[in-house]
mmCIF file of C-alpha atoms in Angstrom:
data_model
loop_
_atom_site.group_PDB
_atom_site.id
_atom_site.type_symbol
_atom_site.label_atom_id
_atom_site.label_comp_id
_atom_site.label_asym_id
_atom_site.label_seq_id
_atom_site.Cartn_x
_atom_site.Cartn_y
_atom_site.Cartn_z
ATOM 1 C CA MET X 1 0.000 0.000 0.000
ATOM 2 C CA SER X 2 1.431 3.363 -0.925
ATOM 3 C CA VAL X 3 1.947 5.895 1.821
ATOM 4 C CA PHE X 4 -0.040 8.407 -0.163
ATOM 5 C CA ARG X 5 -3.089 6.221 -0.414
ATOM 6 C CA ASN X 6 -2.824 5.253 3.223
ATOM 7 C CA ASN X 7 -2.727 8.834 4.422
ATOM 8 C CA MET X 8 -5.664 9.803 2.323
ATOM 9 C CA ALA X 9 -7.864 6.983 3.449
ATOM 10 C CA ASP X 10 -6.701 6.801 7.024
ATOM 11 C CA GLU X 11 -9.615 8.576 8.597
ATOM 12 C CA ALA X 12 -12.002 7.777 5.775
ATOM 13 C CA ALA X 13 -13.782 4.882 7.478
ATOM 14 C CA PHE X 14 -14.699 7.110 10.381
ATOM 15 C CA GLN X 15 -15.755 9.890 8.064
ATOM 16 C CA PHE X 16 -17.982 7.714 5.907
ATOM 17 C CA LEU X 17 -19.562 6.098 8.933
ATOM 18 C CA HIS X 18 -20.233 9.528 10.397
ATOM 19 C CA ASN X 19 -22.048 10.502 7.225
ATOM 20 C CA GLU X 20 -24.110 7.350 7.290
ATOM 21 C CA VAL X 21 -25.143 8.045 10.859
ATOM 22 C CA ILE X 22 -26.333 11.516 9.957
ATOM 23 C CA GLN X 23 -28.269 10.201 7.026
ATOM 24 C CA TYR X 24 -29.752 7.390 9.048
ATOM 25 C CA ILE X 25 -30.893 9.668 11.838
ATOM 26 C CA TYR X 26 -32.354 12.194 9.456
ATOM 27 C CA LYS X 27 -34.083 9.604 7.318
ATOM 28 C CA SER X 28 -35.671 7.726 10.173
ATOM 29 C CA ALA X 29 -38.244 10.369 11.035
ATOM 30 C CA GLU X 30 -40.085 13.434 9.765
ATOM 31 C CA SER X 31 -38.033 16.553 9.562
ATOM 32 C CA GLY X 32 -39.906 19.425 11.159
ATOM 33 C CA GLU X 33 -38.244 22.140 13.179
ATOM 34 C CA THR X 34 -38.614 20.192 16.442
ATOM 35 C CA GLU X 35 -37.477 16.961 14.834
ATOM 36 C CA ASN X 36 -34.376 18.651 13.558
ATOM 37 C CA GLY X 37 -33.521 19.750 17.080
ATOM 38 C CA ARG X 38 -33.974 16.207 18.327
ATOM 39 C CA HIS X 39 -31.723 14.789 15.616
ATOM 40 C CA ILE X 40 -29.037 17.311 16.495
ATOM 41 C CA ALA X 41 -29.351 16.302 20.140
ATOM 42 C CA LYS X 42 -29.033 12.625 19.242
ATOM 43 C CA LEU X 43 -25.891 13.235 17.231
ATOM 44 C CA GLU X 44 -24.495 15.345 20.031
ATOM 45 C CA ASN X 45 -25.197 12.539 22.501
ATOM 46 C CA MET X 46 -23.504 9.959 20.324
ATOM 47 C CA GLY X 47 -20.508 12.224 20.100
ATOM 48 C CA PHE X 48 -20.568 12.680 23.856
ATOM 49 C CA ARG X 49 -20.312 8.961 24.502
ATOM 50 C CA VAL X 50 -17.677 8.424 21.815
ATOM 51 C CA GLY X 51 -15.692 11.297 23.322
ATOM 52 C CA GLN X 52 -15.932 9.766 26.792
ATOM 53 C CA GLY X 53 -14.756 6.393 25.592
ATOM 54 C CA LEU X 54 -11.897 7.797 23.576
ATOM 55 C CA ILE X 55 -10.543 10.112 26.239
ATOM 56 C CA GLU X 56 -10.628 7.331 28.795
ATOM 57 C CA ARG X 57 -8.556 5.167 26.513
ATOM 58 C CA LEU X 58 -6.209 8.024 25.635
ATOM 59 C CA THR X 59 -5.554 9.177 29.175
ATOM 60 C CA LYS X 60 -5.168 5.739 30.716
ATOM 61 C CA ASP X 61 -1.428 6.163 31.157
ATOM 62 C CA THR X 62 -1.286 9.923 31.266
ATOM 63 C CA ALA X 63 -0.137 11.923 34.258
ATOM 64 C CA ARG X 64 -2.764 14.132 35.885
ATOM 65 C CA PHE X 65 -3.390 17.434 34.206
ATOM 66 C CA LYS X 66 -2.286 20.477 36.095
ATOM 67 C CA ASP X 67 -5.135 22.763 35.080
ATOM 68 C CA GLU X 68 -7.949 23.370 32.630
ATOM 69 C CA LEU X 69 -5.630 24.853 30.025
ATOM 70 C CA ASP X 70 -3.519 21.723 30.225
ATOM 71 C CA ILE X 71 -6.623 19.641 29.559
ATOM 72 C CA MET X 72 -7.614 21.816 26.621
ATOM 73 C CA LYS X 73 -4.157 21.424 25.127
ATOM 74 C CA PHE X 74 -4.465 17.674 25.394
ATOM 75 C CA VAL X 75 -7.832 17.809 23.645
ATOM 76 C CA CYS X 76 -6.372 19.964 20.879
ATOM 77 C CA LYS X 77 -3.399 17.699 20.328
ATOM 78 C CA ASP X 78 -3.792 14.069 21.325
ATOM 79 C CA PHE X 79 -7.565 13.809 21.300
ATOM 80 C CA TRP X 80 -8.110 15.679 18.049
ATOM 81 C CA THR X 81 -5.338 13.720 16.346
ATOM 82 C CA CYS X 82 -6.880 10.474 17.477
ATOM 83 C CA VAL X 83 -10.183 11.329 15.833
ATOM 84 C CA PHE X 84 -9.225 13.538 12.925
ATOM 85 C CA LYS X 85 -5.570 12.636 12.280
ATOM 86 C CA LYS X 86 -4.545 16.246 12.697
ATOM 87 C CA GLN X 87 -4.217 18.734 15.528
ATOM 88 C CA ILE X 88 -6.364 21.755 16.207
ATOM 89 C CA ASP X 89 -4.660 24.628 14.413
ATOM 90 C CA ASN X 90 -5.282 27.355 16.919
ATOM 91 C CA LEU X 91 -6.343 27.546 20.557
ATOM 92 C CA ARG X 92 -7.399 30.810 22.136
ATOM 93 C CA THR X 93 -8.733 31.510 25.600
ATOM 94 C CA ASN X 94 -9.887 34.451 27.700
ATOM 95 C CA HIS X 95 -8.443 32.650 30.753
ATOM 96 C CA GLN X 96 -11.902 32.698 32.307
ATOM 97 C CA GLY X 97 -13.206 29.405 31.063
ATOM 98 C CA ILE X 98 -13.857 30.232 27.441
ATOM 99 C CA TYR X 99 -11.751 28.482 24.834
ATOM 100 C CA VAL X 100 -11.945 28.701 21.088
ATOM 101 C CA LEU X 101 -10.492 25.806 19.113
ATOM 102 C CA GLN X 102 -9.926 26.393 15.444
ATOM 103 C CA ASP X 103 -9.567 23.645 12.869
ATOM 104 C CA ASN X 104 -8.662 25.031 9.469
ATOM 105 C CA LYS X 105 -9.372 21.812 7.633
ATOM 106 C CA PHE X 106 -12.253 20.117 9.362
ATOM 107 C CA ARG X 107 -12.730 16.651 7.864
ATOM 108 C CA LEU X 108 -16.373 16.037 8.669
ATOM 109 C CA LEU X 109 -17.513 18.896 6.492
ATOM 110 C CA SER X 110 -15.672 17.781 3.413
ATOM 111 C CA GLN X 111 -18.697 15.944 2.047
ATOM 112 C CA LEU X 112 -20.733 19.102 2.076
ATOM 113 C CA SER X 113 -20.548 21.033 -1.151
ATOM 114 C CA ALA X 114 -19.646 24.684 -1.034
ATOM 115 C CA GLY X 115 -22.323 27.287 -1.443
ATOM 116 C CA LYS X 116 -24.736 29.284 0.613
ATOM 117 C CA GLN X 117 -27.261 26.526 1.037
ATOM 118 C CA TYR X 118 -24.763 24.448 2.955
ATOM 119 C CA LEU X 119 -24.961 26.794 5.944
ATOM 120 C CA GLU X 120 -28.322 25.462 6.979
ATOM 121 C CA HIS X 121 -26.961 21.911 6.961
ATOM 122 C CA ALA X 122 -23.785 22.697 8.872
ATOM 123 C CA PRO X 123 -25.220 22.053 12.374
ATOM 124 C CA LYS X 124 -25.857 18.420 11.656
ATOM 125 C CA TYR X 125 -22.258 17.976 10.554
ATOM 126 C CA LEU X 126 -20.936 19.755 13.616
ATOM 127 C CA SER X 127 -23.044 18.469 16.491
ATOM 128 C CA PHE X 128 -21.361 15.078 16.749
ATOM 129 C CA SER X 129 -18.007 16.820 17.145
ATOM 130 C CA CYS X 130 -19.370 19.219 19.748
ATOM 131 C CA GLY X 131 -20.501 16.169 21.675
ATOM 132 C CA LEU X 132 -17.076 14.595 21.217
ATOM 133 C CA VAL X 133 -15.391 17.530 22.908
ATOM 134 C CA ARG X 134 -18.039 17.843 25.616
ATOM 135 C CA GLY X 135 -17.735 14.113 26.385
ATOM 136 C CA ALA X 136 -13.963 14.238 26.530
ATOM 137 C CA LEU X 137 -13.996 17.247 28.834
ATOM 138 C CA SER X 138 -16.705 15.734 30.994
ATOM 139 C CA SER X 139 -14.636 12.606 31.596
ATOM 140 C CA LEU X 140 -11.769 14.829 32.653
ATOM 141 C CA GLY X 141 -13.970 16.611 35.161
ATOM 142 C CA VAL X 142 -14.687 19.734 33.132
ATOM 143 C CA LYS X 143 -18.352 20.569 32.692
ATOM 144 C CA SER X 144 -18.894 22.614 29.589
ATOM 145 C CA ILE X 145 -21.126 23.922 26.868
ATOM 146 C CA VAL X 146 -19.630 23.278 23.459
ATOM 147 C CA THR X 147 -20.795 25.039 20.340
ATOM 148 C CA ALA X 148 -19.387 25.160 16.836
ATOM 149 C CA GLU X 149 -19.533 27.414 13.867
ATOM 150 C CA VAL X 150 -18.173 27.450 10.369
ATOM 151 C CA SER X 151 -16.206 30.630 10.299
ATOM 152 C CA ILE X 152 -15.239 31.170 6.705
ATOM 153 C CA MET X 153 -16.855 30.256 3.464
ATOM 154 C CA PRO X 154 -14.630 27.521 2.170
ATOM 155 C CA ALA X 155 -12.782 28.158 -1.013
ATOM 156 C CA CYS X 156 -12.137 24.523 -1.736
ATOM 157 C CA LYS X 157 -13.688 21.280 -0.624
ATOM 158 C CA THR X 158 -10.961 20.230 1.743
ATOM 159 C CA SER X 159 -10.448 23.425 3.639
ATOM 160 C CA ARG X 160 -13.257 24.134 6.059
ATOM 161 C CA GLU X 161 -12.509 26.313 9.013
ATOM 162 C CA VAL X 162 -14.429 25.362 12.102
ATOM 163 C CA LEU X 163 -14.443 27.159 15.420
ATOM 164 C CA ILE X 164 -15.317 25.090 18.446
ATOM 165 C CA LYS X 165 -16.126 27.103 21.508
ATOM 166 C CA LYS X 166 -16.081 25.789 25.019
ATOM 167 C CA SER X 167 -17.724 27.803 27.767
ATOM 168 C CA ASN X 168 -18.837 27.001 31.330
ATOM 169 C CA MET R 1 2.052 11.649 21.517
ATOM 170 C CA SER R 2 3.689 8.309 22.140
ATOM 171 C CA VAL R 3 3.687 5.790 19.340
ATOM 172 C CA PHE R 4 2.222 3.218 21.656
ATOM 173 C CA ARG R 5 -0.748 5.329 22.568
ATOM 174 C CA ASN R 6 -1.260 6.336 18.983
ATOM 175 C CA ASN R 7 -1.346 2.764 17.748
ATOM 176 C CA MET R 8 -3.791 1.734 20.391
ATOM 177 C CA ALA R 9 -6.202 4.531 19.764
ATOM 178 C CA ASP R 10 -5.791 4.717 16.035
ATOM 179 C CA GLU R 11 -8.929 2.895 15.065
ATOM 180 C CA ALA R 12 -10.715 3.669 18.306
ATOM 181 C CA ALA R 13 -12.840 6.544 16.989
ATOM 182 C CA PHE R 14 -14.283 4.283 14.317
ATOM 183 C CA GLN R 15 -14.811 1.475 16.798
ATOM 184 C CA PHE R 16 -16.594 3.635 19.358
ATOM 185 C CA LEU R 17 -18.767 5.218 16.712
ATOM 186 C CA HIS R 18 -19.668 1.782 15.394
ATOM 187 C CA ASN R 19 -20.805 0.783 18.860
ATOM 188 C CA GLU R 20 -22.891 3.903 19.225
ATOM 189 C CA VAL R 21 -24.596 3.200 15.926
ATOM 190 C CA ILE R 22 -25.534 -0.291 17.040
ATOM 191 C CA GLN R 23 -26.868 0.995 20.310
ATOM 192 C CA TYR R 24 -28.757 3.778 18.639
ATOM 193 C CA ILE R 25 -30.416 1.494 16.128
ATOM 194 C CA TYR R 26 -31.329 -1.062 18.739
ATOM 195 C CA LYS R 27 -32.613 1.501 21.194
ATOM 196 C CA SER R 28 -34.755 3.347 18.719
ATOM 197 C CA ALA R 29 -37.425 0.679 18.378
ATOM 198 C CA GLU R 30 -38.922 -2.398 19.977
ATOM 199 C CA SER R 31 -36.822 -5.512 19.760
ATOM 200 C CA GLY R 32 -38.953 -8.395 18.568
ATOM 201 C CA GLU R 33 -37.693 -11.074 16.235
ATOM 202 C CA THR R 34 -38.729 -9.136 13.121
ATOM 203 C CA GLU R 35 -37.349 -5.903 14.488
ATOM 204 C CA ASN R 36 -34.013 -7.544 15.114
ATOM 205 C CA GLY R 37 -33.869 -8.636 11.489
ATOM 206 C CA ARG R 38 -34.613 -5.100 10.366
ATOM 207 C CA HIS R 39 -31.895 -3.659 12.560
ATOM 208 C CA ILE R 40 -29.405 -6.135 11.172
ATOM 209 C CA ALA R 41 -30.441 -5.136 7.654
ATOM 210 C CA LYS R 42 -30.024 -1.456 8.486
ATOM 211 C CA LEU R 43 -26.533 -2.014 9.825
ATOM 212 C CA GLU R 44 -25.683 -4.093 6.800
ATOM 213 C CA ASN R 45 -26.906 -1.315 4.533
ATOM 214 C CA MET R 46 -24.859 1.297 6.320
ATOM 215 C CA GLY R 47 -21.842 -0.939 5.939
ATOM 216 C CA PHE R 48 -22.626 -1.390 2.271
ATOM 217 C CA ARG R 49 -22.581 2.338 1.604
ATOM 218 C CA VAL R 50 -19.466 2.907 3.700
ATOM 219 C CA GLY R 51 -17.779 0.064 1.820
ATOM 220 C CA GLN R 52 -18.729 1.580 -1.530
ATOM 221 C CA GLY R 53 -17.383 4.981 -0.558
ATOM 222 C CA LEU R 54 -14.158 3.610 0.826
ATOM 223 C CA ILE R 55 -13.330 1.316 -2.051
ATOM 224 C CA GLU R 56 -13.969 4.095 -4.526
ATOM 225 C CA ARG R 57 -11.507 6.282 -2.710
ATOM 226 C CA LEU R 58 -8.993 3.462 -2.319
ATOM 227 C CA THR R 59 -9.040 2.304 -5.918
ATOM 228 C CA LYS R 60 -9.020 5.750 -7.498
ATOM 229 C CA ASP R 61 -5.426 5.388 -8.654
ATOM 230 C CA THR R 62 -5.265 1.626 -8.815
ATOM 231 C CA ALA R 63 -4.712 -0.354 -11.968
ATOM 232 C CA ARG R 64 -7.572 -2.612 -13.050
ATOM 233 C CA PHE R 65 -7.798 -5.921 -11.281
ATOM 234 C CA LYS R 66 -7.035 -8.943 -13.370
ATOM 235 C CA ASP R 67 -9.598 -11.264 -11.813
ATOM 236 C CA GLU R 68 -11.860 -11.905 -8.839
ATOM 237 C CA LEU R 69 -9.054 -13.358 -6.749
ATOM 238 C CA ASP R 70 -7.062 -10.209 -7.356
ATOM 239 C CA ILE R 71 -10.007 -8.178 -6.086
ATOM 240 C CA MET R 72 -10.358 -10.352 -3.015
ATOM 241 C CA LYS R 73 -6.686 -9.896 -2.218
ATOM 242 C CA PHE R 74 -7.092 -6.154 -2.431
ATOM 243 C CA VAL R 75 -10.040 -6.333 -0.047
ATOM 244 C CA CYS R 76 -8.021 -8.459 2.376
ATOM 245 C CA LYS R 77 -5.034 -6.146 2.325
ATOM 246 C CA ASP R 78 -5.689 -2.531 1.433
ATOM 247 C CA PHE R 79 -9.375 -2.332 2.184
ATOM 248 C CA TRP R 80 -9.232 -4.197 5.487
ATOM 249 C CA THR R 81 -6.210 -2.193 6.611
ATOM 250 C CA CYS R 82 -7.993 1.028 5.795
ATOM 251 C CA VAL R 83 -10.899 0.130 8.065
ATOM 252 C CA PHE R 84 -9.352 -2.058 10.741
ATOM 253 C CA LYS R 85 -5.651 -1.095 10.647
ATOM 254 C CA LYS R 86 -4.666 -4.689 10.018
ATOM 255 C CA GLN R 87 -4.866 -7.170 7.171
ATOM 256 C CA ILE R 88 -7.064 -10.229 6.940
ATOM 257 C CA ASP R 89 -4.994 -13.082 8.363
ATOM 258 C CA ASN R 90 -6.062 -15.819 6.038
ATOM 259 C CA LEU R 91 -7.809 -16.048 2.679
ATOM 260 C CA ARG R 92 -9.123 -19.324 1.342
ATOM 261 C CA THR R 93 -11.089 -20.056 -1.799
ATOM 262 C CA ASN R 94 -12.604 -23.013 -3.622
ATOM 263 C CA HIS R 95 -11.833 -21.211 -6.910
ATOM 264 C CA GLN R 96 -15.528 -21.311 -7.734
ATOM 265 C CA GLY R 97 -16.591 -18.042 -6.265
ATOM 266 C CA ILE R 98 -16.499 -18.852 -2.583
ATOM 267 C CA TYR R 99 -13.949 -17.069 -0.449
ATOM 268 C CA VAL R 100 -13.385 -17.277 3.270
ATOM 269 C CA LEU R 101 -11.624 -14.361 4.913
ATOM 270 C CA GLN R 102 -10.335 -14.941 8.395
ATOM 271 C CA ASP R 103 -9.515 -12.171 10.858
ATOM 272 C CA ASN R 104 -7.909 -13.542 13.999
ATOM 273 C CA LYS R 105 -8.304 -10.329 15.926
ATOM 274 C CA PHE R 106 -11.481 -8.678 14.824
ATOM 275 C CA ARG R 107 -11.725 -5.237 16.399
ATOM 276 C CA LEU R 108 -15.438 -4.675 16.321
ATOM 277 C CA LEU R 109 -16.085 -7.545 18.683
ATOM 278 C CA SER R 110 -13.662 -6.387 21.326
ATOM 279 C CA GLN R 111 -16.379 -4.576 23.268
ATOM 280 C CA LEU R 112 -18.350 -7.763 23.660
ATOM 281 C CA SER R 113 -17.502 -9.662 26.800
ATOM 282 C CA ALA R 114 -16.576 -13.309 26.506
ATOM 283 C CA GLY R 115 -19.076 -15.985 27.418
ATOM 284 C CA LYS R 116 -21.797 -18.015 25.873
ATOM 285 C CA GLN R 117 -24.425 -15.298 25.984
ATOM 286 C CA TYR R 118 -22.393 -13.178 23.568
ATOM 287 C CA LEU R 119 -23.155 -15.533 20.709
ATOM 288 C CA GLU R 120 -26.680 -14.252 20.379
ATOM 289 C CA HIS R 121 -25.390 -10.686 20.098
ATOM 290 C CA ALA R 122 -22.653 -11.430 17.586
ATOM 291 C CA PRO R 123 -24.764 -10.814 14.459
ATOM 292 C CA LYS R 124 -25.300 -7.177 15.284
ATOM 293 C CA TYR R 125 -21.556 -6.693 15.630
ATOM 294 C CA LEU R 126 -20.842 -8.455 12.360
ATOM 295 C CA SER R 127 -23.511 -7.207 9.985
ATOM 296 C CA PHE R 128 -21.979 -3.799 9.402
ATOM 297 C CA SER R 129 -18.745 -5.482 8.336
ATOM 298 C CA CYS R 130 -20.555 -7.904 6.047
ATOM 299 C CA GLY R 131 -22.089 -4.869 4.414
ATOM 300 C CA LEU R 132 -18.670 -3.254 4.163
ATOM 301 C CA VAL R 133 -17.308 -6.163 2.160
ATOM 302 C CA ARG R 134 -20.438 -6.515 0.052
ATOM 303 C CA GLY R 135 -20.351 -2.787 -0.763
ATOM 304 C CA ALA R 136 -16.673 -2.863 -1.660
ATOM 305 C CA LEU R 137 -17.134 -5.875 -3.914
ATOM 306 C CA SER R 138 -20.230 -4.408 -5.488
ATOM 307 C CA SER R 139 -18.372 -1.254 -6.487
ATOM 308 C CA LEU R 140 -15.744 -3.436 -8.109
ATOM 309 C CA GLY R 141 -18.394 -5.248 -10.110
ATOM 310 C CA VAL R 142 -18.621 -8.381 -7.992
ATOM 311 C CA LYS R 143 -22.106 -9.273 -6.834
ATOM 312 C CA SER R 144 -21.985 -11.323 -3.672
ATOM 313 C CA ILE R 145 -23.608 -12.663 -0.567
ATOM 314 C CA VAL R 146 -21.482 -11.987 2.470
ATOM 315 C CA THR R 147 -21.977 -13.749 5.754
ATOM 316 C CA ALA R 148 -19.904 -13.850 8.908
ATOM 317 C CA GLU R 149 -19.423 -16.088 11.854
ATOM 318 C CA VAL R 150 -17.385 -16.094 15.008
ATOM 319 C CA SER R 151 -15.387 -19.234 14.660
ATOM 320 C CA ILE R 152 -13.718 -19.782 17.991
ATOM 321 C CA MET R 153 -14.687 -18.928 21.501
ATOM 322 C CA PRO R 154 -12.330 -16.150 22.363
ATOM 323 C CA ALA R 155 -9.866 -16.733 25.121
ATOM 324 C CA CYS R 156 -9.168 -13.073 25.687
ATOM 325 C CA LYS R 157 -10.984 -9.885 24.886
ATOM 326 C CA THR R 158 -8.774 -8.770 22.061
ATOM 327 C CA SER R 159 -8.560 -11.951 20.083
ATOM 328 C CA ARG R 160 -11.770 -12.728 18.280
ATOM 329 C CA GLU R 161 -11.591 -14.865 15.232
ATOM 330 C CA VAL R 162 -14.089 -13.960 12.588
ATOM 331 C CA LEU R 163 -14.740 -15.744 9.317
ATOM 332 C CA ILE R 164 -16.228 -13.715 6.538
ATOM 333 C CA LYS R 165 -17.598 -15.751 3.707
ATOM 334 C CA LYS R 166 -18.280 -14.460 0.236
ATOM 335 C CA SER R 167 -20.410 -16.518 -2.117
ATOM 336 C CA ASN R 168 -22.224 -15.721 -5.364
#
């Protein structure tokens, strides 16, 4: 197997499965305004549990974290790499419990075609990942609210900037 | 990140998500005999579509396959590695369209605890993967029936032998 092909397809199984889950959840019921909210919540919950499981496995042999910032750094590096095969590109904080994690090339949006109409579909592609982060933080003792937004209209399919915001 | 930790957690995101999907599908409705069959079919279908997507990505730059055996070898090596980070351990064929793929350490069963009672739950942990193989083969022009069985009572959690059988 060539290295090139391997790299490209490394996270593909996860990505394709994620898409199937979204489609399955959205297909299985009517899609009113309320229903949409419930689907988002379901995806967020799945992400939460996946995040819990992953962080427990990842931190099994890790020394205790010294503070919240230390935890956030771990999420940005080790945790994000485990799921998305890349690190978070930028971490900002107000040092009062708000953190903004920026991924300049967010994989789970790459199936979504560019264009204005995609904006309305973005939440369903982001909620699983919000849950992921919330679950990971929760298992490390940090209660949080995690939201996400697509910050910049993507120029090409593989470069989607996503901001993930953690607040108390 | 240590290499050890990385290796261990490499396919974990996919594995945890797979478990969530099973739980979600099984939770979402009653669980009679018929329902169970429908859930299995749903999982198989999700696997089918994931398999199609993956194989299309994997074979994008690949030369044409010379025959069915060649295709099966690709599935055992490249395709299986892409999803499960390891190759199929053994491939047998009767040279009349039946192939048996053996994975001595099948990851998607590792969450299932050992014991007799697990046997009844095995199908729901195998059907997605049957779909995966069927989808991959289908995209390569090979129509098939794919079944799976757990061949040996596992001695330890991480060594589950699974036989995947492809017939026409």
